Amino acid sequence: MPEVVGVRQAQAQRTRSGVLAAAASIFVDQGVQAPIRDIAERAGVGVGTIYRNFPTRADLVTAVYRHQIDTCAALAPQLLAESASPFTALSRWVDAFVEFLVTKHGLGAALGSGDAGLENLHSLMLDTLVPACATLLDACDADDELSPGITAYTLMRAIGNLCITGTDYDQADAKHMVATLLTGCRRKE
Amino acid sequence: MPEVVGVRQAQAQRTRSGVLAAAASIFVDQGVQAPIRDIAERAGVGVGTIYRNFPTRADLVTAVYRHQIDTCAALAPQLLAESASPFTALSRWVDAFVEFLVTKHGLGAALGSGDAGLENLHSLMLDTLVPACATLLDACDADDELSPGITAYTLMRAIGNLCITGTDYDQADAKHMVATLLTGCRRKE
Amino acid sequence: MPEVVGVRQAQAQRTRSGVLAAAASIFVDQGVQAPIRDIAERAGVGVGTIYRNFPTRADLVTAVYRHQIDTCAALAPQLLAESASPFTALSRWVDAFVEFLVTKHGLGAALGSGDAGLENLHSLMLDTLVPACATLLDACDADDELSPGITAYTLMRAIGNLCITGTDYDQADAKHMVATLLTGCRRKE
Amino acid sequence: MPEVVGVRQAQAQRTRSGVLAAAASIFVDQGVQAPIRDIAERAGVGVGTIYRNFPTRADLVTAVYRHQIDTCAALAPQLLAESASPFTALSRWVDAFVEFLVTKHGLGAALGSGDAGLENLHSLMLDTLVPACATLLDACDADDELSPGITAYTLMRAIGNLCITGTDYDQADAKHMVATLLTGCRRKE
DNA sequence: TATGAATGAGCCTTCATTCAT
DNA sequence: CATGAATGAAGGCTCATTCAT
């Protein structure tokens, strides 16, 4: 019994990964509301397989982005520790967050849609990224570097919205506007 | 044939207006992606009539908002003339723009969606509001009140995105974030 | 304007009738749970047409049987008036009810299934046939011809069940068993 | 090979029993049309195991009820021997039969459905219960206590139908109606 | 021109059944 | 033998769009 994980589980895991990859790819092309069939087709599996692994669309969306979300959240304390000032840390973290969002076509729109079925993703953001961001904001606040009334959730939602790109408003524009927003968040001397 | 505009044309015009009013009303309730049938029903006409007058959904959306867009654009020179500073005028104009967006449920999302069919609305924005906004930005720039690199189109697109509301991110949040963005646009002394 | 009902309405009515006929036919073959697509195909219409005319399956089932249900209910007072005794009237009415049920394959099962979606049909029975049957039972009771504890609803439900035919239990058997049940309902001297 | 029945066979038998118990339990909750997967889950086995042991759903249904059916059949001669009259014996046996049916949610409907796949169960009834019931009917007939034309199969089928319960027609109603039917079977003096 | 019935493509979802391990 | 992941047929439902009247 040299293998703890059997061949079958390994295969299942590979299938799961394939679905995730296909979904990520399709999400880039069509957004998170793409038909399940399209994802199944690109993954080379039956629709039933997707439903087995991800009962709801939100489960799939969440799974696709979970790893990157966790990574992004983990960045917050690290940046806070190594940056010259809390605001610098916030700024860098926001850069990372934007980088995450901007490469996920349709995710920003999904987050902002208020779609009932996407509550899991919403919750994931709430539970993972919001606390991370809040830590940074608190540090800025303690340093008197932050305008009053800026909350982590609202700021992230705004950033998410700013990262909804389209014709004539690309990733560079989004980053510029996010930077501008952040400047606006800084308490003026 | 004593009348230049016949009774028929007058009736047709009335029908068109009725459709526009119904569409505006439905858009508030359900967003710009609402079923055509719902609009037809509220207008008291057949769906065919809507398709005759507005072949694509974008045509309808555009027509619904054209008047308000024109009004908003016309506000720019007026505010510029009566405000203490160009930046104040810009700020007030943005308030008006936000007010316009924020009361149109789903319009912000529509503008930001990159939806191919909504190019007409996009064009309308480009042709009407962007020049109006640009006038204000130019004036601010001449006054050295503006950070470099802010263009009218990008700024408006960003504002449009910030006005996409949803659960836990309401109109007040949107207005707050837009104001913050605007602060960020101001050249710091 | 010689026609009150336009050509279009007439056509629509014909379509509706065609759907009802097709549904009735399919119900005989497959029971009331038959796929909507099958009914649409036999009617030569699209599925949308069926959903337009009968939003829920229960609406369709109800419409298919409504006329006959009404006719059956109307029979009760008539039989009561012209029969020698109340129990004779009841007996004849039950014959008519059985005749109705027995030619509708699957209806009995549908009535007895407790299916939530079939509440409309259930209600139709309750509101139309149960009172008719109750009138006859009351008359029998007044004549001391009825065993105690027999209610219209339960009796009809039982009759409905007895009319669920199948292999080696045909319409003749159903009628025989219903007659036997009715005999059992008669107060023994 | 000192054991006639190996460990493997014993294990297989235990698996089979577990499936039967799970199926019986699920049938009570959801009826005999419950998803195979649900049964497998409750039994703690894979669906493949169920398909191996019971290739068709009918095989499973049959196996689940075989023991109780046999018990019920065996009751007939016993009741005939110890009852005051053949009709009393019949009446008691029917009580037992109803008790069997009434606690098996959906079984009555399954029996009455004419479902092609349930022929095995049908056969089991035919081969086991019908002869048992026929014995009682014959005894009643010999005693001149039975109306003419009542056959064991038809009577049992009718009883099975009467035991299909649902909203507003419960087990008590079913028992009442079966008792009434039986009264109707008794030759009137 | 206006109508709205009809159409059917398209998406969702469930579950019986197979088969490689 | 047992497993359960994978499959995909089947059916439900919605709406954009057309077209005969």
CSV table of N, CA and C in Angstrom, one decimal, chain C residues 12-121:
chain,number,residue,atom,x,y,z
C,12,ALA,N,-55.6,31.7,-33.2
C,12,ALA,CA,-55.1,31.4,-31.8
C,12,ALA,C,-56.0,30.3,-31.1
C,13,GLN,N,-57.3,30.5,-31.3
C,13,GLN,CA,-58.2,29.6,-30.7
C,13,GLN,C,-58.0,28.2,-31.2
C,14,ARG,N,-57.8,28.2,-32.6
C,14,ARG,CA,-57.6,26.9,-33.2
C,14,ARG,C,-56.3,26.2,-32.7
C,15,THR,N,-55.3,27.0,-32.5
C,15,THR,CA,-54.0,26.5,-32.0
C,15,THR,C,-54.2,25.9,-30.6
C,16,ARG,N,-54.9,26.7,-29.8
C,16,ARG,CA,-55.2,26.3,-28.4
C,16,ARG,C,-56.0,24.9,-28.4
C,17,SER,N,-57.0,24.9,-29.3
C,17,SER,CA,-57.7,23.6,-29.4
C,17,SER,C,-56.8,22.5,-29.8
C,18,GLY,N,-56.0,22.8,-30.8
C,18,GLY,CA,-55.1,21.8,-31.3
C,18,GLY,C,-54.2,21.2,-30.2
C,19,VAL,N,-53.7,22.2,-29.4
C,19,VAL,CA,-52.9,21.8,-28.2
C,19,VAL,C,-53.7,20.9,-27.3
C,20,LEU,N,-54.9,21.3,-27.0
C,20,LEU,CA,-55.7,20.5,-26.1
C,20,LEU,C,-55.9,19.1,-26.6
C,21,ALA,N,-56.2,19.1,-27.9
C,21,ALA,CA,-56.5,17.7,-28.5
C,21,ALA,C,-55.2,16.9,-28.4
C,22,ALA,N,-54.1,17.5,-28.8
C,22,ALA,CA,-52.8,16.8,-28.7
C,22,ALA,C,-52.5,16.3,-27.3
C,23,ALA,N,-52.8,17.2,-26.4
C,23,ALA,CA,-52.5,16.8,-25.0
C,23,ALA,C,-53.4,15.7,-24.5
C,24,ALA,N,-54.6,15.8,-24.9
C,24,ALA,CA,-55.6,14.7,-24.5
C,24,ALA,C,-55.1,13.4,-25.1
C,25,SER,N,-54.7,13.4,-26.3
C,25,SER,CA,-54.2,12.2,-27.0
C,25,SER,C,-53.0,11.7,-26.3
C,26,ILE,N,-52.0,12.6,-26.1
C,26,ILE,CA,-50.8,12.2,-25.4
C,26,ILE,C,-51.0,11.6,-24.0
C,27,PHE,N,-52.0,12.3,-23.3
C,27,PHE,CA,-52.3,11.9,-21.9
C,27,PHE,C,-52.8,10.4,-21.9
C,28,VAL,N,-53.6,10.1,-22.9
C,28,VAL,CA,-54.1,8.7,-23.0
C,28,VAL,C,-52.9,7.7,-23.2
C,29,ASP,N,-52.0,8.2,-24.1
C,29,ASP,CA,-50.8,7.3,-24.4
C,29,ASP,C,-49.8,7.2,-23.2
C,30,GLN,N,-49.5,8.3,-22.7
C,30,GLN,CA,-48.4,8.4,-21.8
C,30,GLN,C,-48.7,8.8,-20.3
C,31,GLY,N,-49.9,9.3,-20.1
C,31,GLY,CA,-50.3,9.8,-18.8
C,31,GLY,C,-50.0,11.3,-18.8
C,32,VAL,N,-50.5,11.9,-17.7
C,32,VAL,CA,-50.4,13.4,-17.6
C,32,VAL,C,-49.0,13.9,-17.4
C,33,GLN,N,-48.1,13.0,-17.1
C,33,GLN,CA,-46.7,13.5,-16.9
C,33,GLN,C,-45.9,13.5,-18.2
C,34,ALA,N,-46.5,13.3,-19.3
C,34,ALA,CA,-45.8,13.2,-20.5
C,34,ALA,C,-45.0,14.5,-20.8
C,35,PRO,N,-43.8,14.4,-21.4
C,35,PRO,CA,-43.0,15.6,-21.7
C,35,PRO,C,-43.8,16.6,-22.6
C,36,ILE,N,-43.6,17.9,-22.2
C,36,ILE,CA,-44.3,18.9,-22.9
C,36,ILE,C,-43.9,18.9,-24.4
C,37,ARG,N,-42.6,18.5,-24.7
C,37,ARG,CA,-42.1,18.5,-26.0
C,37,ARG,C,-43.0,17.5,-26.9
C,38,ASP,N,-43.3,16.4,-26.3
C,38,ASP,CA,-44.1,15.4,-27.0
C,38,ASP,C,-45.4,16.0,-27.4
C,39,ILE,N,-46.0,16.7,-26.5
C,39,ILE,CA,-47.4,17.3,-26.8
C,39,ILE,C,-47.2,18.3,-27.9
C,40,ALA,N,-46.2,19.2,-27.8
C,40,ALA,CA,-45.9,20.2,-28.8
C,40,ALA,C,-45.8,19.6,-30.2
C,41,GLU,N,-45.0,18.5,-30.2
C,41,GLU,CA,-44.7,17.8,-31.5
C,41,GLU,C,-46.0,17.3,-32.1
C,42,ARG,N,-46.8,16.6,-31.2
C,42,ARG,CA,-48.0,16.1,-31.8
C,42,ARG,C,-49.0,17.2,-32.2
C,43,ALA,N,-49.0,18.3,-31.5
C,43,ALA,CA,-49.8,19.4,-31.9
C,43,ALA,C,-49.3,20.2,-33.1
C,44,GLY,N,-48.0,19.9,-33.4
C,44,GLY,CA,-47.4,20.6,-34.5
C,44,GLY,C,-47.1,22.1,-34.2
C,45,VAL,N,-46.8,22.3,-32.9
C,45,VAL,CA,-46.5,23.7,-32.5
C,45,VAL,C,-45.1,23.7,-31.7
C,46,GLY,N,-44.6,24.8,-31.4
C,46,GLY,CA,-43.4,24.9,-30.6
C,46,GLY,C,-43.8,24.8,-29.2
C,47,VAL,N,-42.8,24.4,-28.4
C,47,VAL,CA,-43.1,24.3,-26.9
C,47,VAL,C,-43.5,25.7,-26.3
C,48,GLY,N,-43.0,26.7,-26.9
C,48,GLY,CA,-43.3,28.0,-26.4
C,48,GLY,C,-44.8,28.3,-26.5
C,49,THR,N,-45.4,27.8,-27.5
C,49,THR,CA,-46.8,28.0,-27.7
C,49,THR,C,-47.6,27.4,-26.6
C,50,ILE,N,-47.2,26.2,-26.2
C,50,ILE,CA,-47.9,25.5,-25.1
C,50,ILE,C,-47.7,26.3,-23.8
C,51,TYR,N,-46.4,26.7,-23.5
C,51,TYR,CA,-46.2,27.5,-22.3
C,51,TYR,C,-47.0,28.8,-22.3
C,52,ARG,N,-47.1,29.4,-23.5
C,52,ARG,CA,-47.9,30.6,-23.6
C,52,ARG,C,-49.3,30.4,-23.2
C,53,ASN,N,-49.9,29.3,-23.7
C,53,ASN,CA,-51.3,29.1,-23.4
C,53,ASN,C,-51.6,28.4,-22.1
C,54,PHE,N,-50.6,27.6,-21.6
C,54,PHE,CA,-50.8,26.9,-20.4
C,54,PHE,C,-49.5,27.0,-19.6
C,55,PRO,N,-49.4,28.0,-18.8
C,55,PRO,CA,-48.1,28.3,-18.1
C,55,PRO,C,-47.6,27.1,-17.3
C,56,THR,N,-48.5,26.4,-16.7
C,56,THR,CA,-48.0,25.2,-15.9
C,56,THR,C,-48.7,23.9,-16.5
C,57,ARG,N,-48.1,22.8,-16.2
C,57,ARG,CA,-48.7,21.6,-16.6
C,57,ARG,C,-50.1,21.4,-16.1
C,58,ALA,N,-50.3,21.8,-14.9
C,58,ALA,CA,-51.6,21.7,-14.3
C,58,ALA,C,-52.6,22.5,-15.0
C,59,ASP,N,-52.2,23.6,-15.5
C,59,ASP,CA,-53.2,24.4,-16.3
C,59,ASP,C,-53.6,23.6,-17.5
C,60,LEU,N,-52.7,22.9,-18.2
C,60,LEU,CA,-53.0,22.2,-19.4
C,60,LEU,C,-53.9,21.0,-19.0
C,61,VAL,N,-53.5,20.2,-18.0
C,61,VAL,CA,-54.3,19.1,-17.6
C,61,VAL,C,-55.7,19.5,-17.2
C,62,THR,N,-55.8,20.6,-16.5
C,62,THR,CA,-57.1,21.1,-16.1
C,62,THR,C,-57.9,21.5,-17.3
C,63,ALA,N,-57.3,22.2,-18.2
C,63,ALA,CA,-58.1,22.6,-19.4
C,63,ALA,C,-58.6,21.4,-20.2
C,64,VAL,N,-57.7,20.4,-20.3
C,64,VAL,CA,-58.1,19.2,-21.1
C,64,VAL,C,-59.3,18.6,-20.5
C,65,TYR,N,-59.5,18.5,-19.2
C,65,TYR,CA,-60.6,17.8,-18.6
C,65,TYR,C,-61.7,18.7,-18.1
C,66,ARG,N,-61.5,20.0,-18.1
C,66,ARG,CA,-62.5,20.8,-17.5
C,66,ARG,C,-64.0,20.6,-18.1
C,67,HIS,N,-64.1,20.6,-19.4
C,67,HIS,CA,-65.4,20.4,-19.9
C,67,HIS,C,-66.1,19.2,-19.5
C,68,GLN,N,-65.4,18.1,-19.5
C,68,GLN,CA,-66.0,16.9,-19.1
C,68,GLN,C,-66.3,16.8,-17.6
C,69,ILE,N,-65.5,17.5,-16.8
C,69,ILE,CA,-65.8,17.6,-15.4
C,69,ILE,C,-67.0,18.4,-15.1
C,70,ASP,N,-67.2,19.5,-15.9
C,70,ASP,CA,-68.4,20.3,-15.7
C,70,ASP,C,-69.6,19.5,-16.1
C,71,THR,N,-69.5,18.8,-17.2
C,71,THR,CA,-70.6,18.0,-17.7
C,71,THR,C,-71.0,17.0,-16.6
C,72,CYS,N,-70.0,16.3,-16.1
C,72,CYS,CA,-70.3,15.3,-15.1
C,72,CYS,C,-70.9,15.8,-13.9
C,73,ALA,N,-70.5,17.0,-13.4
C,73,ALA,CA,-71.1,17.6,-12.2
C,73,ALA,C,-72.5,18.0,-12.5
C,74,ALA,N,-72.8,18.5,-13.7
C,74,ALA,CA,-74.1,18.9,-14.0
C,74,ALA,C,-75.1,17.8,-14.0
C,75,LEU,N,-74.6,16.6,-14.2
C,75,LEU,CA,-75.4,15.4,-14.3
C,75,LEU,C,-76.1,15.0,-12.9
C,76,ALA,N,-75.4,15.4,-11.8
C,76,ALA,CA,-75.9,15.0,-10.5
C,76,ALA,C,-77.4,15.4,-10.2
C,77,PRO,N,-77.7,16.7,-10.3
C,77,PRO,CA,-79.1,17.1,-10.0
C,77,PRO,C,-80.1,16.5,-11.0
C,78,GLN,N,-79.7,16.3,-12.2
C,78,GLN,CA,-80.5,15.8,-13.2
C,78,GLN,C,-80.9,14.3,-12.9
C,79,LEU,N,-79.9,13.5,-12.5
C,79,LEU,CA,-80.1,12.1,-12.2
C,79,LEU,C,-81.0,12.0,-10.9
C,80,LEU,N,-80.7,12.9,-10.0
C,80,LEU,CA,-81.5,12.9,-8.7
C,80,LEU,C,-82.9,13.1,-9.0
C,81,ALA,N,-83.2,14.0,-10.0
C,81,ALA,CA,-84.6,14.3,-10.3
C,81,ALA,C,-85.3,13.1,-11.0
C,82,GLU,N,-84.6,12.5,-11.9
C,82,GLU,CA,-85.3,11.5,-12.7
C,82,GLU,C,-85.2,10.0,-12.2
C,83,SER,N,-84.4,9.8,-11.1
C,83,SER,CA,-84.2,8.4,-10.7
C,83,SER,C,-85.3,8.1,-9.7
C,84,ALA,N,-85.5,6.8,-9.6
C,84,ALA,CA,-86.5,6.2,-8.6
C,84,ALA,C,-86.1,6.5,-7.2
C,85,SER,N,-84.8,6.3,-6.9
C,85,SER,CA,-84.3,6.6,-5.5
C,85,SER,C,-83.0,7.3,-5.5
C,86,PRO,N,-82.7,7.9,-4.5
C,86,PRO,CA,-81.4,8.6,-4.4
C,86,PRO,C,-80.2,7.7,-4.7
C,87,PHE,N,-80.3,6.5,-4.1
C,87,PHE,CA,-79.2,5.6,-4.3
C,87,PHE,C,-79.0,5.2,-5.8
C,88,THR,N,-80.1,5.1,-6.5
C,88,THR,CA,-80.1,4.8,-7.9
C,88,THR,C,-79.4,5.9,-8.6
C,89,ALA,N,-79.8,7.1,-8.2
C,89,ALA,CA,-79.1,8.3,-8.8
C,89,ALA,C,-77.6,8.3,-8.6
C,90,LEU,N,-77.3,8.0,-7.3
C,90,LEU,CA,-75.8,8.0,-7.0
C,90,LEU,C,-75.1,7.0,-7.8
C,91,SER,N,-75.7,5.8,-7.9
C,91,SER,CA,-75.2,4.7,-8.7
C,91,SER,C,-74.9,5.1,-10.2
C,92,ARG,N,-75.9,5.8,-10.7
C,92,ARG,CA,-75.8,6.2,-12.1
C,92,ARG,C,-74.8,7.3,-12.3
C,93,TRP,N,-74.7,8.2,-11.3
C,93,TRP,CA,-73.7,9.2,-11.4
C,93,TRP,C,-72.3,8.7,-11.3
C,94,VAL,N,-72.2,7.7,-10.4
C,94,VAL,CA,-70.9,7.1,-10.3
C,94,VAL,C,-70.5,6.4,-11.6
C,95,ASP,N,-71.5,5.8,-12.2
C,95,ASP,CA,-71.2,5.2,-13.6
C,95,ASP,C,-70.6,6.3,-14.5
C,96,ALA,N,-71.2,7.4,-14.5
C,96,ALA,CA,-70.8,8.5,-15.4
C,96,ALA,C,-69.4,8.9,-15.0
C,97,PHE,N,-69.1,9.0,-13.8
C,97,PHE,CA,-67.8,9.5,-13.3
C,97,PHE,C,-66.7,8.5,-13.7
C,98,VAL,N,-67.1,7.2,-13.5
C,98,VAL,CA,-66.2,6.1,-13.8
C,98,VAL,C,-65.9,6.2,-15.3
C,99,GLU,N,-67.0,6.4,-16.1
C,99,GLU,CA,-66.8,6.4,-17.5
C,99,GLU,C,-65.8,7.5,-17.9
C,100,PHE,N,-65.9,8.6,-17.2
C,100,PHE,CA,-65.0,9.8,-17.5
C,100,PHE,C,-63.6,9.4,-17.1
C,101,LEU,N,-63.4,8.8,-16.0
C,101,LEU,CA,-62.1,8.5,-15.5
C,101,LEU,C,-61.4,7.4,-16.3
C,102,VAL,N,-62.2,6.4,-16.6
C,102,VAL,CA,-61.7,5.2,-17.2
C,102,VAL,C,-61.1,5.4,-18.6
C,103,THR,N,-61.7,6.4,-19.3
C,103,THR,CA,-61.2,6.7,-20.6
C,103,THR,C,-60.0,7.7,-20.6
C,104,LYS,N,-59.7,8.1,-19.4
C,104,LYS,CA,-58.5,9.0,-19.3
C,104,LYS,C,-57.4,8.4,-18.7
C,105,HIS,N,-56.6,7.7,-19.4
C,105,HIS,CA,-55.5,7.0,-18.9
C,105,HIS,C,-54.5,7.9,-18.1
C,106,GLY,N,-54.3,7.5,-16.9
C,106,GLY,CA,-53.3,8.3,-16.1
C,106,GLY,C,-54.0,9.3,-15.3
C,107,LEU,N,-55.2,9.7,-15.5
C,107,LEU,CA,-55.8,10.8,-14.8
C,107,LEU,C,-56.0,10.3,-13.3
C,108,GLY,N,-56.5,9.1,-13.2
C,108,GLY,CA,-56.7,8.6,-11.8
C,108,GLY,C,-55.4,8.6,-11.0
C,109,ALA,N,-54.4,8.1,-11.6
C,109,ALA,CA,-53.1,8.1,-11.0
C,109,ALA,C,-52.6,9.5,-10.7
C,110,ALA,N,-52.9,10.4,-11.6
C,110,ALA,CA,-52.5,11.8,-11.4
C,110,ALA,C,-53.3,12.4,-10.2
C,111,LEU,N,-54.6,12.1,-10.1
C,111,LEU,CA,-55.4,12.6,-9.0
C,111,LEU,C,-54.9,12.0,-7.7
C,112,GLY,N,-54.5,10.8,-7.7
C,112,GLY,CA,-54.1,10.2,-6.5
C,112,GLY,C,-52.6,10.4,-6.1
C,113,SER,N,-51.9,11.0,-7.0
C,113,SER,CA,-50.5,11.1,-6.7
C,113,SER,C,-50.1,12.1,-5.6
C,114,GLY,N,-51.0,13.0,-5.4
C,114,GLY,CA,-50.6,14.1,-4.4
C,114,GLY,C,-49.6,15.0,-4.9
C,115,ASP,N,-49.4,14.9,-6.2
C,115,ASP,CA,-48.4,15.8,-6.9
C,115,ASP,C,-48.8,17.3,-6.7
C,116,ALA,N,-47.8,18.0,-6.2
C,116,ALA,CA,-48.0,19.4,-5.8
C,116,ALA,C,-48.5,20.3,-7.0
C,117,GLY,N,-47.9,20.0,-8.2
C,117,GLY,CA,-48.2,20.8,-9.3
C,117,GLY,C,-49.6,20.6,-9.9
C,118,LEU,N,-50.2,19.6,-9.4
C,118,LEU,CA,-51.5,19.2,-9.9
C,118,LEU,C,-52.7,19.8,-9.0
C,119,GLU,N,-52.3,20.7,-8.2
C,119,GLU,CA,-53.3,21.2,-7.3
C,119,GLU,C,-54.5,21.9,-8.0
C,120,ASN,N,-54.3,22.4,-9.1
C,120,ASN,CA,-55.4,23.1,-9.8
C,120,ASN,C,-56.4,22.0,-10.2
C,121,LEU,N,-55.9,20.9,-10.7
C,121,LEU,CA,-56.9,19.9,-11.1
C,121,LEU,C,-57.6,19.4,-9.9
